[in-house]
């Protein structure tokens, strides 16, 4: 695992965007998995700008979504589906045929998960996965205490996740459960980029990076990921001792 600390959100986002560009330049058929949330917003904006400037071709990539709020329609602006289409796929010219996201409206969660698991196998695994971290240490919707051997699964969400989740929606939205790639899939991604910014993330980043690896802090598993990269701004890194 590598840790990179930048002075501010702008510089860390630019570094994260450069990393994605570099991956696609080296491997134009890369399988990319993206999280949503506030943290990667600027990364995605800069990625679209840099990709346009440098004429990076995303037409052969395949994109997978990390997680989704179950029961939230894809046309709702806070859904991961809506967010990824608006922040990543459309700006990069990525077509529907290159995308597979969880269907939040499914009545059959088991087969939705199976579909995702099989697809990841079929495309040869994930080359690059970008995740943010919850203030409770979650990755995707792998909440504290998650069984880290799981593949895609549904998950009851913790109170902190439910309350911070409301911030993504323009109106109160009933959310209870999520559907997510499992930690087994996150850990198998060939590169795993974890982004954290702001003072709010400082305590959990200390636990994730400097305490023992534990499923009570799913983000701590990045410590044992050979292709793990953590990009932080100074504030998020402010509790680290080294
Ligand atoms: C959300 C999402 C995650 C996201 C994380 C951090 O609940 N399920 O995929 O990375 O929490 O969000 P933020 O970047 O807004 O702090």
PDB file of C-alpha atoms and ligand atoms in Angstrom:
ATOM      1  CA  UNK A   1       0.000   0.000   0.000  1.00  0.00           C
ATOM      2  CA  UNK A   2       1.162   3.465  -0.881  1.00  0.00           C
ATOM      3  CA  UNK A   3      -0.006   6.680   0.828  1.00  0.00           C
ATOM      4  CA  UNK A   4       0.087  10.065  -0.881  1.00  0.00           C
ATOM      5  CA  UNK A   5      -0.776  13.250   0.958  1.00  0.00           C
ATOM      6  CA  UNK A   6      -1.568  16.497  -0.845  1.00  0.00           C
ATOM      7  CA  UNK A   7      -1.958  20.051   0.448  1.00  0.00           C
ATOM      8  CA  UNK A   8      -5.569  20.399  -0.593  1.00  0.00           C
ATOM      9  CA  UNK A   9      -8.605  18.821  -2.192  1.00  0.00           C
ATOM     10  CA  UNK A  10      -7.776  20.266  -5.621  1.00  0.00           C
ATOM     11  CA  UNK A  11      -4.290  18.723  -5.722  1.00  0.00           C
ATOM     12  CA  UNK A  12      -5.434  15.329  -4.428  1.00  0.00           C
ATOM     13  CA  UNK A  13      -8.267  15.236  -6.949  1.00  0.00           C
ATOM     14  CA  UNK A  14      -5.894  16.133  -9.760  1.00  0.00           C
ATOM     15  CA  UNK A  15      -3.529  13.324  -8.724  1.00  0.00           C
ATOM     16  CA  UNK A  16      -6.421  10.842  -8.618  1.00  0.00           C
ATOM     17  CA  UNK A  17      -7.596  11.924 -12.072  1.00  0.00           C
ATOM     18  CA  UNK A  18      -4.028  11.547 -13.415  1.00  0.00           C
ATOM     19  CA  UNK A  19      -3.877   8.046 -12.000  1.00  0.00           C
ATOM     20  CA  UNK A  20      -7.058   7.012 -13.828  1.00  0.00           C
ATOM     21  CA  UNK A  21      -5.786   8.567 -17.057  1.00  0.00           C
ATOM     22  CA  UNK A  22      -2.534   6.659 -16.678  1.00  0.00           C
ATOM     23  CA  UNK A  23      -4.352   3.364 -16.146  1.00  0.00           C
ATOM     24  CA  UNK A  24      -6.468   3.826 -19.269  1.00  0.00           C
ATOM     25  CA  UNK A  25      -3.466   4.956 -21.336  1.00  0.00           C
ATOM     26  CA  UNK A  26      -1.594   1.795 -20.372  1.00  0.00           C
ATOM     27  CA  UNK A  27      -4.629  -0.469 -20.643  1.00  0.00           C
ATOM     28  CA  UNK A  28      -7.342   0.875 -22.965  1.00  0.00           C
ATOM     29  CA  UNK A  29      -9.562  -2.151 -22.209  1.00  0.00           C
ATOM     30  CA  UNK A  30      -9.382  -1.636 -18.425  1.00  0.00           C
ATOM     31  CA  UNK A  31     -12.293  -2.652 -16.203  1.00  0.00           C
ATOM     32  CA  UNK A  32     -13.004   0.334 -13.962  1.00  0.00           C
ATOM     33  CA  UNK A  33     -15.140   0.462 -10.850  1.00  0.00           C
ATOM     34  CA  UNK A  34     -16.270   3.796  -9.446  1.00  0.00           C
ATOM     35  CA  UNK A  35     -17.785   4.946  -6.163  1.00  0.00           C
ATOM     36  CA  UNK A  36     -19.992   7.967  -5.730  1.00  0.00           C
ATOM     37  CA  UNK A  37     -20.164  10.338  -2.751  1.00  0.00           C
ATOM     38  CA  UNK A  38     -18.789  13.844  -2.279  1.00  0.00           C
ATOM     39  CA  UNK A  39     -15.123  12.890  -2.214  1.00  0.00           C
ATOM     40  CA  UNK A  40     -14.578  11.949  -5.881  1.00  0.00           C
ATOM     41  CA  UNK A  41     -16.678  14.780  -7.371  1.00  0.00           C
ATOM     42  CA  UNK A  42     -13.667  16.916  -8.305  1.00  0.00           C
ATOM     43  CA  UNK A  43     -11.640  13.866  -9.391  1.00  0.00           C
ATOM     44  CA  UNK A  44     -14.367  13.049 -11.913  1.00  0.00           C
ATOM     45  CA  UNK A  45     -14.622  16.663 -13.121  1.00  0.00           C
ATOM     46  CA  UNK A  46     -10.856  16.875 -13.644  1.00  0.00           C
ATOM     47  CA  UNK A  47     -10.807  13.413 -15.208  1.00  0.00           C
ATOM     48  CA  UNK A  48     -13.299  14.542 -17.860  1.00  0.00           C
ATOM     49  CA  UNK A  49     -11.277  17.724 -18.537  1.00  0.00           C
ATOM     50  CA  UNK A  50      -7.922  15.946 -18.728  1.00  0.00           C
ATOM     51  CA  UNK A  51      -9.351  13.110 -20.850  1.00  0.00           C
ATOM     52  CA  UNK A  52     -10.650  15.657 -23.334  1.00  0.00           C
ATOM     53  CA  UNK A  53      -7.393  17.632 -23.404  1.00  0.00           C
ATOM     54  CA  UNK A  54      -5.238  14.537 -23.780  1.00  0.00           C
ATOM     55  CA  UNK A  55      -7.723  12.765 -26.089  1.00  0.00           C
ATOM     56  CA  UNK A  56      -7.882   9.655 -23.907  1.00  0.00           C
ATOM     57  CA  UNK A  57     -10.020   6.935 -25.414  1.00  0.00           C
ATOM     58  CA  UNK A  58     -12.439   5.299 -22.972  1.00  0.00           C
ATOM     59  CA  UNK A  59     -14.399   3.538 -25.708  1.00  0.00           C
ATOM     60  CA  UNK A  60     -12.946   0.102 -24.925  1.00  0.00           C
ATOM     61  CA  UNK A  61     -13.122   0.312 -21.126  1.00  0.00           C
ATOM     62  CA  UNK A  62     -15.787  -1.434 -19.114  1.00  0.00           C
ATOM     63  CA  UNK A  63     -17.334   0.257 -16.074  1.00  0.00           C
ATOM     64  CA  UNK A  64     -18.884  -1.229 -12.968  1.00  0.00           C
ATOM     65  CA  UNK A  65     -20.625   0.528 -10.112  1.00  0.00           C
ATOM     66  CA  UNK A  66     -19.428  -0.148  -6.585  1.00  0.00           C
ATOM     67  CA  UNK A  67     -22.733   0.156  -4.780  1.00  0.00           C
ATOM     68  CA  UNK A  68     -26.287   1.493  -4.832  1.00  0.00           C
ATOM     69  CA  UNK A  69     -29.109   2.528  -2.516  1.00  0.00           C
ATOM     70  CA  UNK A  70     -31.717  -0.215  -2.780  1.00  0.00           C
ATOM     71  CA  UNK A  71     -35.141   1.025  -3.843  1.00  0.00           C
ATOM     72  CA  UNK A  72     -33.910   4.402  -5.111  1.00  0.00           C
ATOM     73  CA  UNK A  73     -34.811   4.885  -8.739  1.00  0.00           C
ATOM     74  CA  UNK A  74     -31.925   5.465 -11.198  1.00  0.00           C
ATOM     75  CA  UNK A  75     -33.460   8.770 -12.324  1.00  0.00           C
ATOM     76  CA  UNK A  76     -33.217  10.249  -8.783  1.00  0.00           C
ATOM     77  CA  UNK A  77     -30.330  12.670  -8.580  1.00  0.00           C
ATOM     78  CA  UNK A  78     -28.843  11.105  -5.406  1.00  0.00           C
ATOM     79  CA  UNK A  79     -28.746   7.564  -6.757  1.00  0.00           C
ATOM     80  CA  UNK A  80     -25.333   6.152  -7.620  1.00  0.00           C
ATOM     81  CA  UNK A  81     -26.673   5.394 -11.100  1.00  0.00           C
ATOM     82  CA  UNK A  82     -27.657   9.008 -11.781  1.00  0.00           C
ATOM     83  CA  UNK A  83     -24.446  10.332 -10.228  1.00  0.00           C
ATOM     84  CA  UNK A  84     -22.116   8.085 -12.214  1.00  0.00           C
ATOM     85  CA  UNK A  85     -23.899   8.823 -15.488  1.00  0.00           C
ATOM     86  CA  UNK A  86     -23.705  12.577 -14.886  1.00  0.00           C
ATOM     87  CA  UNK A  87     -20.225  12.811 -13.355  1.00  0.00           C
ATOM     88  CA  UNK A  88     -18.361  10.033 -15.175  1.00  0.00           C
ATOM     89  CA  UNK A  89     -20.000   8.161 -18.030  1.00  0.00           C
ATOM     90  CA  UNK A  90     -21.556  10.984 -20.052  1.00  0.00           C
ATOM     91  CA  UNK A  91     -18.593  13.361 -19.703  1.00  0.00           C
ATOM     92  CA  UNK A  92     -16.235  10.577 -20.847  1.00  0.00           C
ATOM     93  CA  UNK A  93     -18.521   9.421 -23.679  1.00  0.00           C
ATOM     94  CA  UNK A  94     -18.917   5.941 -22.169  1.00  0.00           C
ATOM     95  CA  UNK A  95     -21.824   4.069 -23.748  1.00  0.00           C
ATOM     96  CA  UNK A  96     -24.513   1.949 -22.036  1.00  0.00           C
ATOM     97  CA  UNK A  97     -22.979  -1.190 -23.552  1.00  0.00           C
ATOM     98  CA  UNK A  98     -19.792  -0.480 -21.553  1.00  0.00           C
ATOM     99  CA  UNK A  99     -21.553  -0.153 -18.215  1.00  0.00           C
ATOM    100  CA  UNK A 100     -22.997  -2.498 -15.618  1.00  0.00           C
ATOM    101  CA  UNK A 101     -24.535  -1.074 -12.457  1.00  0.00           C
ATOM    102  CA  UNK A 102     -26.642  -2.658  -9.757  1.00  0.00           C
ATOM    103  CA  UNK A 103     -30.369  -2.377 -10.434  1.00  0.00           C
ATOM    104  CA  UNK A 104     -31.660  -0.716  -7.269  1.00  0.00           C
ATOM    105  CA  UNK A 105     -35.272  -1.522  -8.158  1.00  0.00           C
ATOM    106  CA  UNK A 106     -34.782  -5.286  -8.378  1.00  0.00           C
ATOM    107  CA  UNK A 107     -37.211  -7.597  -6.606  1.00  0.00           C
ATOM    108  CA  UNK A 108     -34.638 -10.382  -6.770  1.00  0.00           C
ATOM    109  CA  UNK A 109     -31.523  -9.288  -4.927  1.00  0.00           C
ATOM    110  CA  UNK A 110     -29.913 -12.690  -5.125  1.00  0.00           C
ATOM    111  CA  UNK A 111     -29.998 -12.826  -8.894  1.00  0.00           C
ATOM    112  CA  UNK A 112     -28.910  -9.168  -9.117  1.00  0.00           C
ATOM    113  CA  UNK A 113     -25.827 -10.046  -7.065  1.00  0.00           C
ATOM    114  CA  UNK A 114     -25.221 -13.211  -9.083  1.00  0.00           C
ATOM    115  CA  UNK A 115     -25.390 -11.182 -12.305  1.00  0.00           C
ATOM    116  CA  UNK A 116     -22.756  -8.770 -10.965  1.00  0.00           C
ATOM    117  CA  UNK A 117     -20.498 -11.565  -9.688  1.00  0.00           C
ATOM    118  CA  UNK A 118     -20.658 -13.436 -12.993  1.00  0.00           C
ATOM    119  CA  UNK A 119     -20.050 -10.314 -15.000  1.00  0.00           C
ATOM    120  CA  UNK A 120     -16.916  -9.434 -13.009  1.00  0.00           C
ATOM    121  CA  UNK A 121     -15.609 -12.950 -13.682  1.00  0.00           C
ATOM    122  CA  UNK A 122     -16.510 -12.714 -17.366  1.00  0.00           C
ATOM    123  CA  UNK A 123     -14.642  -9.430 -17.884  1.00  0.00           C
ATOM    124  CA  UNK A 124     -11.572 -10.851 -16.153  1.00  0.00           C
ATOM    125  CA  UNK A 125     -11.808  -8.996 -12.849  1.00  0.00           C
ATOM    126  CA  UNK A 126     -11.561  -5.340 -11.931  1.00  0.00           C
ATOM    127  CA  UNK A 127      -8.398  -3.513 -12.986  1.00  0.00           C
ATOM    128  CA  UNK A 128      -9.039  -0.328 -11.041  1.00  0.00           C
ATOM    129  CA  UNK A 129     -11.421   0.437  -8.216  1.00  0.00           C
ATOM    130  CA  UNK A 130     -11.951   3.881  -6.729  1.00  0.00           C
ATOM    131  CA  UNK A 131     -13.623   4.081  -3.332  1.00  0.00           C
ATOM    132  CA  UNK A 132     -14.315   6.718  -0.746  1.00  0.00           C
ATOM    133  CA  UNK A 133     -14.558   5.901   2.931  1.00  0.00           C
ATOM    134  CA  UNK A 134     -17.488   6.342   5.268  1.00  0.00           C
ATOM    135  CA  UNK A 135     -16.827   8.127   8.578  1.00  0.00           C
ATOM    136  CA  UNK A 136     -17.425   4.693  10.114  1.00  0.00           C
ATOM    137  CA  UNK A 137     -14.826   3.051   7.858  1.00  0.00           C
ATOM    138  CA  UNK A 138     -17.163   1.514   5.314  1.00  0.00           C
ATOM    139  CA  UNK A 139     -16.098   0.771   1.757  1.00  0.00           C
ATOM    140  CA  UNK A 140     -18.977   0.806  -0.694  1.00  0.00           C
ATOM    141  CA  UNK A 141     -21.699  -0.501   1.581  1.00  0.00           C
ATOM    142  CA  UNK A 142     -19.455  -2.936   3.428  1.00  0.00           C
ATOM    143  CA  UNK A 143     -20.311  -1.597   6.852  1.00  0.00           C
ATOM    144  CA  UNK A 144     -18.297  -2.183  10.051  1.00  0.00           C
ATOM    145  CA  UNK A 145     -18.534  -5.866  10.981  1.00  0.00           C
ATOM    146  CA  UNK A 146     -18.951  -6.928   7.336  1.00  0.00           C
ATOM    147  CA  UNK A 147     -18.045 -10.462   6.345  1.00  0.00           C
ATOM    148  CA  UNK A 148     -15.025  -9.682   4.188  1.00  0.00           C
ATOM    149  CA  UNK A 149     -15.256 -12.982   2.313  1.00  0.00           C
ATOM    150  CA  UNK A 150     -18.514 -11.912   0.648  1.00  0.00           C
ATOM    151  CA  UNK A 151     -19.012 -11.101  -3.020  1.00  0.00           C
ATOM    152  CA  UNK A 152     -21.901  -8.802  -4.050  1.00  0.00           C
ATOM    153  CA  UNK A 153     -24.608  -8.638  -1.394  1.00  0.00           C
ATOM    154  CA  UNK A 154     -27.287  -6.463   0.128  1.00  0.00           C
ATOM    155  CA  UNK A 155     -26.647  -4.743   3.404  1.00  0.00           C
ATOM    156  CA  UNK A 156     -28.664  -3.069   6.167  1.00  0.00           C
ATOM    157  CA  UNK A 157     -27.134   0.366   6.514  1.00  0.00           C
ATOM    158  CA  UNK A 158     -25.816   1.828   9.739  1.00  0.00           C
ATOM    159  CA  UNK A 159     -27.348   4.984  11.171  1.00  0.00           C
ATOM    160  CA  UNK A 160     -24.343   7.146  10.253  1.00  0.00           C
ATOM    161  CA  UNK A 161     -24.553   5.930   6.644  1.00  0.00           C
ATOM    162  CA  UNK A 162     -28.297   6.568   6.516  1.00  0.00           C
ATOM    163  CA  UNK A 163     -27.986  10.075   7.888  1.00  0.00           C
ATOM    164  CA  UNK A 164     -25.005  11.119   5.742  1.00  0.00           C
ATOM    165  CA  UNK A 165     -26.738   9.422   2.806  1.00  0.00           C
ATOM    166  CA  UNK A 166     -29.599  11.910   2.972  1.00  0.00           C
ATOM    167  CA  UNK A 167     -27.159  14.671   1.993  1.00  0.00           C
ATOM    168  CA  UNK A 168     -26.915  13.237  -1.509  1.00  0.00           C
ATOM    169  CA  UNK A 169     -30.639  13.688  -2.155  1.00  0.00           C
ATOM    170  CA  UNK A 170     -32.446  16.951  -2.795  1.00  0.00           C
ATOM    171  CA  UNK A 171     -35.500  15.760  -0.830  1.00  0.00           C
ATOM    172  CA  UNK A 172     -35.942  13.314   2.096  1.00  0.00           C
ATOM    173  CA  UNK A 173     -35.570   9.859   0.549  1.00  0.00           C
ATOM    174  CA  UNK A 174     -36.456   6.631   2.310  1.00  0.00           C
ATOM    175  CA  UNK A 175     -33.306   4.517   2.355  1.00  0.00           C
ATOM    176  CA  UNK A 176     -32.663   1.479   4.472  1.00  0.00           C
ATOM    177  CA  UNK A 177     -30.492  -0.940   2.619  1.00  0.00           C
ATOM    178  CA  UNK A 178     -27.721  -0.901   0.094  1.00  0.00           C
ATOM    179  CA  UNK A 179     -26.363  -3.331  -2.464  1.00  0.00           C
ATOM    180  CA  UNK A 180     -22.612  -3.471  -2.854  1.00  0.00           C
ATOM    181  CA  UNK A 181     -19.626  -5.328  -4.187  1.00  0.00           C
ATOM    182  CA  UNK A 182     -18.178  -7.371  -1.348  1.00  0.00           C
ATOM    183  CA  UNK A 183     -14.756  -6.819   0.196  1.00  0.00           C
ATOM    184  CA  UNK A 184     -13.545  -9.996  -1.542  1.00  0.00           C
ATOM    185  CA  UNK A 185     -14.113  -8.232  -4.879  1.00  0.00           C
ATOM    186  CA  UNK A 186     -12.656  -4.938  -3.665  1.00  0.00           C
ATOM    187  CA  UNK A 187      -9.515  -6.740  -2.510  1.00  0.00           C
ATOM    188  CA  UNK A 188      -9.194  -8.604  -5.811  1.00  0.00           C
ATOM    189  CA  UNK A 189      -9.175  -5.395  -7.855  1.00  0.00           C
ATOM    190  CA  UNK A 190      -5.703  -5.032  -9.323  1.00  0.00           C
ATOM    191  CA  UNK A 191      -5.516  -1.424  -8.137  1.00  0.00           C
ATOM    192  CA  UNK A 192      -7.552  -0.098  -5.229  1.00  0.00           C
ATOM    193  CA  UNK A 193      -7.565   3.681  -4.819  1.00  0.00           C
ATOM    194  CA  UNK A 194      -8.984   5.027  -1.593  1.00  0.00           C
ATOM    195  CA  UNK A 195      -9.733   8.747  -1.442  1.00  0.00           C
ATOM    196  CA  UNK A 196     -10.347  10.779   1.697  1.00  0.00           C
ATOM    197  CA  UNK A 197     -10.536  14.512   2.215  1.00  0.00           C
ATOM    198  CA  UNK A 198     -11.447  16.835   5.026  1.00  0.00           C
ATOM    199  CA  UNK A 199     -10.995  16.837   8.774  1.00  0.00           C
ATOM    200  CA  UNK A 200     -14.143  14.699   9.203  1.00  0.00           C
ATOM    201  CA  UNK A 201     -12.245  11.726   7.782  1.00  0.00           C
ATOM    202  CA  UNK A 202      -9.092  12.176   9.917  1.00  0.00           C
ATOM    203  CA  UNK A 203     -10.058   9.859  12.836  1.00  0.00           C
ATOM    204  CA  UNK A 204     -11.190   6.998  10.595  1.00  0.00           C
ATOM    205  CA  UNK A 205      -8.130   7.306   8.358  1.00  0.00           C
ATOM    206  CA  UNK A 206      -5.914   6.942  11.407  1.00  0.00           C
ATOM    207  CA  UNK A 207      -7.758   3.753  12.324  1.00  0.00           C
ATOM    208  CA  UNK A 208      -7.777   2.481   8.758  1.00  0.00           C
ATOM    209  CA  UNK A 209      -4.090   3.063   8.129  1.00  0.00           C
ATOM    210  CA  UNK A 210      -2.374   2.763  11.503  1.00  0.00           C
ATOM    211  CA  UNK A 211      -4.419   0.340  13.608  1.00  0.00           C
ATOM    212  CA  UNK A 212      -4.805  -3.405  13.142  1.00  0.00           C
ATOM    213  CA  UNK A 213      -6.681  -4.671  10.122  1.00  0.00           C
ATOM    214  CA  UNK A 214     -10.203  -5.503  11.212  1.00  0.00           C
ATOM    215  CA  UNK A 215     -13.593  -6.017   9.647  1.00  0.00           C
ATOM    216  CA  UNK A 216     -14.850  -3.390  12.100  1.00  0.00           C
ATOM    217  CA  UNK A 217     -13.074  -0.928   9.811  1.00  0.00           C
ATOM    218  CA  UNK A 218     -13.410  -2.380   6.307  1.00  0.00           C
ATOM    219  CA  UNK A 219     -11.143   0.392   4.925  1.00  0.00           C
ATOM    220  CA  UNK A 220      -8.263  -1.027   7.015  1.00  0.00           C
ATOM    221  CA  UNK A 221      -7.979  -3.919   4.550  1.00  0.00           C
ATOM    222  CA  UNK A 222      -6.249  -1.580   2.122  1.00  0.00           C
ATOM    223  CA  UNK A 223      -3.148  -2.042   4.303  1.00  0.00           C
ATOM    224  CA  UNK A 224      -2.765  -5.551   2.910  1.00  0.00           C
ATOM    225  CA  UNK A 225      -3.584  -4.702  -0.706  1.00  0.00           C
ATOM    226  CA  UNK A 226      -0.467  -4.904  -2.894  1.00  0.00           C
ATOM    227  CA  UNK A 227      -2.001  -2.455  -5.375  1.00  0.00           C
ATOM    228  CA  UNK A 228      -3.505  -0.197  -2.719  1.00  0.00           C
ATOM    229  CA  UNK A 229      -3.085   3.572  -3.053  1.00  0.00           C
ATOM    230  CA  UNK A 230      -4.465   6.025  -0.521  1.00  0.00           C
ATOM    231  CA  UNK A 231      -4.766   9.626  -1.635  1.00  0.00           C
ATOM    232  CA  UNK A 232      -5.536  12.112   1.123  1.00  0.00           C
ATOM    233  CA  UNK A 233      -5.501  15.818   1.649  1.00  0.00           C
ATOM    234  CA  UNK A 234      -3.612  17.228   4.634  1.00  0.00           C
ATOM    235  CA  UNK A 235      -6.744  17.503   6.741  1.00  0.00           C
ATOM    236  CA  UNK A 236      -7.757  13.866   6.280  1.00  0.00           C
ATOM    237  CA  UNK A 237      -4.147  12.881   7.042  1.00  0.00           C
ATOM    238  CA  UNK A 238      -3.846  15.152  10.079  1.00  0.00           C
ATOM    239  CA  UNK A 239      -4.276  12.391  12.700  1.00  0.00           C
ATOM    240  CA  UNK A 240      -1.661  10.094  11.138  1.00  0.00           C
ATOM    241  CA  UNK A 241       1.490   9.767  13.205  1.00  0.00           C
ATOM    242  CA  UNK A 242       3.985   9.063  10.425  1.00  0.00           C
TER     243      UNK A 242
HETATM  244  C1  LIG B   1     -21.309   6.452   0.712  1.00  0.00           C
HETATM  245  C2  LIG B   1     -21.105   5.460  -0.447  1.00  0.00           C
HETATM  246  C3  LIG B   1     -19.657   5.139  -0.653  1.00  0.00           C
HETATM  247  C4  LIG B   1     -18.889   6.419  -0.515  1.00  0.00           C
HETATM  248  C5  LIG B   1     -18.864   6.793   0.941  1.00  0.00           C
HETATM  249  C6  LIG B   1     -18.174   8.099   1.296  1.00  0.00           C
HETATM  250  O1  LIG B   1     -22.300   6.043   1.599  1.00  0.00           O
HETATM  251  N1  LIG B   1     -21.835   4.244  -0.352  1.00  0.00           N
HETATM  252  O2  LIG B   1     -19.438   4.498  -1.891  1.00  0.00           O
HETATM  253  O3  LIG B   1     -17.590   6.266  -1.009  1.00  0.00           O
HETATM  254  O4  LIG B   1     -20.165   6.720   1.517  1.00  0.00           O
HETATM  255  O5  LIG B   1     -18.922   9.197   0.893  1.00  0.00           O
HETATM  256  P1  LIG B   1     -18.369  10.681   0.848  1.00  0.00           P
HETATM  257  O6  LIG B   1     -17.319  10.717  -0.199  1.00  0.00           O
HETATM  258  O7  LIG B   1     -19.557  11.530   0.486  1.00  0.00           O
HETATM  259  O8  LIG B   1     -17.820  10.992   2.191  1.00  0.00           O
END
